[in-house]
Amino acid sequence: MWLPRLAVFLLAGGSIAALLADLYEIAPMHAVFWLVSVPSMIVLAALATLPRVDPGLRARIRVGAVAGLAGLVGYDVVRIPVALAGQRVFAPIETYGLLIADAASSSPLTSTLGWLYHLSNGVTFGIAYAALFARRPVVFGIAWGLLLETVALLSPFADRYGLSGRPVPIAIAFGAHLFYGWPLGHLVHDFDRTAAALPRLRVTATIAFAAALILAWQQPWNVAPGERPDTPVTIVRTDRFHPEWLRIRAGACAYVDNRSAVTYTTPAGPVPAGARSPLCFTTPGIYRIRLTTRPYSGGFIYVGAAGHGRGESGRP
């Protein structure tokens, strides 16, 4: 029975494969997402529902999916007070949508894609865990959550998202993963009871409901007048970017159209009042551009490696 479980474990890794491929510059995230992540999730959904599949294997997928969703809720809820205090702990999710859409600026559509991808990762990490560790003690689930964060810190993720050498964000990340691992470990430990409480259709409905909540919250069908997601230009009317994220390639420039009466100074260059100003970058990374000391002022500029992915030439 280990071979089918291992196959499910590998299929569950199809979701995170898109981000890993981009982090290691193997392939653009959008290409791997549509060619690998989406098909792998479709296969997992089929394996969880087809009667010809071994019932024990179907149960592992279903229990893992719901346990992963429960863990994801814990992981996100515990971070809300941190976000309200000004820490941008949910910022990486926005970049996932930018990369999946291969867009030059954020929009309700990219935010929706980012949060749906976040949901996918939470669910598939749970499936991967249940495929190998059903009925194991709860501490195994906690260890799994901490392992996921450890792998992230040892990968290019830490440098890209500004975690390297920063003990406070690292501590927050590990603490949040405890709240992912505990509900996951608890539900998978009580495997038979969880499986009995979650008929096949209810699992599908639960995940569909979570996706529907994301759609209702982000409203991807709403596009602001004059918004051009293919152009790295943001507008400042008070002290915030609209859109909040821009994406360019290394060696290119993003543009800030400052329509306020205030001139701002940033490490990337000045942003004069009533003018459109270029902010140019030569090194890949995610740059937090603050216009004031307020936690949510300014926005972000995602600078990808030159020649990797679509990005933008920097000419609006």
Short mmCIF file of C-alpha atoms in Angstrom, two decimals, residues 87-246:
data_model
loop_
_atom_site.label_atom_id
_atom_site.label_comp_id
_atom_site.label_asym_id
_atom_site.label_seq_id
_atom_site.Cartn_x
_atom_site.Cartn_y
_atom_site.Cartn_z
CA GLN A 87 3.33 43.39 9.91
CA ARG A 88 2.70 42.52 6.26
CA VAL A 89 2.48 38.77 6.91
CA PHE A 90 0.00 38.16 4.08
CA ALA A 91 2.08 39.97 1.45
CA PRO A 92 3.52 36.82 -0.19
CA ILE A 93 0.00 35.67 -1.09
CA GLU A 94 -0.41 38.74 -3.31
CA THR A 95 2.76 37.88 -5.22
CA TYR A 96 1.47 34.39 -5.98
CA GLY A 97 -1.43 35.92 -7.87
CA LEU A 98 0.84 38.32 -9.74
CA LEU A 99 3.02 35.44 -10.87
CA ILE A 100 0.17 33.09 -11.77
CA ALA A 101 -1.51 35.81 -13.84
CA ASP A 102 1.88 36.92 -15.23
CA ALA A 103 0.72 40.48 -14.55
CA ALA A 104 2.61 43.75 -14.18
CA SER A 105 0.36 45.11 -11.43
CA SER A 106 -2.01 43.78 -8.81
CA SER A 107 -5.77 43.71 -9.21
CA PRO A 108 -8.77 41.95 -7.68
CA LEU A 109 -8.07 39.10 -10.13
CA THR A 110 -4.45 38.64 -9.02
CA SER A 111 -5.49 38.84 -5.36
CA THR A 112 -8.12 36.16 -5.97
CA LEU A 113 -5.61 33.90 -7.71
CA GLY A 114 -3.12 34.41 -4.88
CA TRP A 115 -5.61 33.47 -2.17
CA LEU A 116 -6.92 30.49 -4.13
CA TYR A 117 -3.33 29.29 -4.52
CA HIS A 118 -2.81 29.78 -0.79
CA LEU A 119 -5.93 27.64 -0.21
CA SER A 120 -4.60 25.01 -2.58
CA ASN A 121 -1.29 24.80 -0.73
CA GLY A 122 -2.96 24.46 2.66
CA VAL A 123 -5.23 21.67 1.42
CA THR A 124 -2.55 19.76 -0.50
CA PHE A 125 -0.03 19.95 2.37
CA GLY A 126 -2.75 18.31 4.46
CA ILE A 127 -3.29 15.60 1.85
CA ALA A 128 0.44 14.93 1.67
CA TYR A 129 0.59 14.58 5.44
CA ALA A 130 -2.42 12.25 5.66
CA ALA A 131 -1.06 10.09 2.83
CA LEU A 132 1.92 9.12 4.98
CA PHE A 133 1.00 9.81 8.61
CA ALA A 134 -2.64 8.82 9.18
CA ARG A 135 -3.36 7.99 12.84
CA ARG A 136 0.06 9.21 14.00
CA PRO A 137 0.25 11.26 17.23
CA VAL A 138 -0.70 14.93 17.06
CA VAL A 139 2.92 15.93 17.56
CA PHE A 140 3.64 14.57 14.07
CA GLY A 141 1.28 17.19 12.64
CA ILE A 142 2.99 19.95 14.61
CA ALA A 143 6.36 18.73 13.37
CA TRP A 144 5.00 18.72 9.81
CA GLY A 145 3.93 22.35 10.12
CA LEU A 146 7.33 23.36 11.46
CA LEU A 147 9.06 21.35 8.73
CA LEU A 148 7.17 23.27 6.06
CA GLU A 149 8.44 26.59 7.45
CA THR A 150 11.97 25.22 7.84
CA VAL A 151 12.03 24.19 4.19
CA ALA A 152 10.83 27.68 3.22
CA LEU A 153 13.60 29.32 5.23
CA LEU A 154 16.24 27.09 3.66
CA SER A 155 15.00 27.90 0.15
CA PRO A 156 15.23 31.13 -1.89
CA PHE A 157 11.83 32.00 -0.38
CA ALA A 158 13.59 33.48 2.67
CA ASP A 159 15.64 35.93 0.62
CA ARG A 160 12.85 36.82 -1.79
CA TYR A 161 10.35 37.61 0.97
CA GLY A 162 12.74 39.30 3.38
CA LEU A 163 12.87 36.65 6.12
CA SER A 164 16.62 36.02 6.12
CA GLY A 165 18.32 37.40 9.21
CA ARG A 166 15.10 38.81 10.69
CA PRO A 167 14.25 36.96 13.92
CA VAL A 168 10.84 38.58 14.53
CA PRO A 169 9.25 37.62 11.17
CA ILE A 170 10.86 34.17 11.46
CA ALA A 171 9.39 33.69 14.93
CA ILE A 172 5.96 34.80 13.70
CA ALA A 173 6.19 32.35 10.78
CA PHE A 174 7.13 29.40 13.00
CA GLY A 175 4.48 30.33 15.55
CA ALA A 176 1.80 30.47 12.87
CA HIS A 177 2.84 27.05 11.55
CA LEU A 178 2.21 25.60 14.99
CA PHE A 179 -1.41 26.60 14.50
CA TYR A 180 -1.38 24.90 11.11
CA GLY A 181 0.12 21.69 12.43
CA TRP A 182 -1.99 21.24 15.56
CA PRO A 183 -5.48 21.00 13.96
CA LEU A 184 -4.01 19.04 11.06
CA GLY A 185 -2.33 16.58 13.41
CA HIS A 186 -5.43 16.28 15.62
CA LEU A 187 -7.85 15.50 12.77
CA VAL A 188 -5.50 13.05 11.06
CA HIS A 189 -4.69 11.37 14.39
CA ASP A 190 -8.44 10.74 14.89
CA PHE A 191 -8.50 9.45 11.34
CA ASP A 192 -11.42 7.02 11.55
CA ARG A 193 -13.65 9.45 13.44
CA THR A 194 -12.82 12.27 11.03
CA ALA A 195 -13.45 10.06 8.00
CA ALA A 196 -16.82 8.94 9.38
CA ALA A 197 -17.86 12.57 9.92
CA LEU A 198 -16.91 13.73 6.41
CA PRO A 199 -18.87 12.08 3.59
CA ARG A 200 -17.33 12.52 0.18
CA LEU A 201 -19.67 15.25 -1.05
CA ARG A 202 -19.28 17.27 2.13
CA VAL A 203 -15.52 17.48 1.61
CA THR A 204 -16.04 18.88 -1.87
CA ALA A 205 -18.66 21.31 -0.60
CA THR A 206 -16.41 22.50 2.23
CA ILE A 207 -13.51 23.34 -0.07
CA ALA A 208 -15.86 24.87 -2.64
CA PHE A 209 -17.35 27.04 0.10
CA ALA A 210 -13.87 28.26 1.10
CA ALA A 211 -13.15 29.13 -2.53
CA ALA A 212 -16.50 30.91 -2.82
CA LEU A 213 -15.67 33.01 0.23
CA ILE A 214 -12.44 34.11 -1.44
CA LEU A 215 -14.31 35.06 -4.61
CA ALA A 216 -16.92 37.03 -2.67
CA TRP A 217 -14.22 38.82 -0.67
CA GLN A 218 -11.84 39.70 -3.53
CA GLN A 219 -14.47 40.20 -6.27
CA PRO A 220 -12.17 39.52 -9.23
CA TRP A 221 -14.80 40.84 -11.65
CA ASN A 222 -14.30 44.40 -10.34
CA VAL A 223 -11.77 46.47 -12.28
CA ALA A 224 -11.14 50.11 -11.38
CA PRO A 225 -11.64 52.65 -14.20
CA GLY A 226 -8.41 53.16 -16.09
CA GLU A 227 -6.71 50.18 -14.41
CA ARG A 228 -4.15 48.49 -16.66
CA PRO A 229 -2.80 45.28 -15.17
CA ASP A 230 -0.29 45.01 -18.03
CA THR A 231 1.51 48.25 -17.06
CA PRO A 232 3.83 48.84 -14.05
CA VAL A 233 2.25 52.15 -13.03
CA THR A 234 0.67 52.98 -9.68
CA ILE A 235 -1.27 56.05 -8.57
CA VAL A 236 -0.82 57.88 -5.26
CA ARG A 237 -3.67 60.07 -4.07
CA THR A 238 -2.91 60.05 -0.32
CA ASP A 239 0.04 57.94 0.78
CA ARG A 240 -0.78 54.52 -0.68
CA PHE A 241 -0.16 52.81 -4.00
CA HIS A 242 -3.19 51.99 -6.16
CA PRO A 243 -2.62 49.25 -7.24
CA GLU A 244 -0.52 48.19 -4.26
CA TRP A 245 1.84 45.88 -6.20
CA LEU A 246 3.90 46.44 -9.32
#
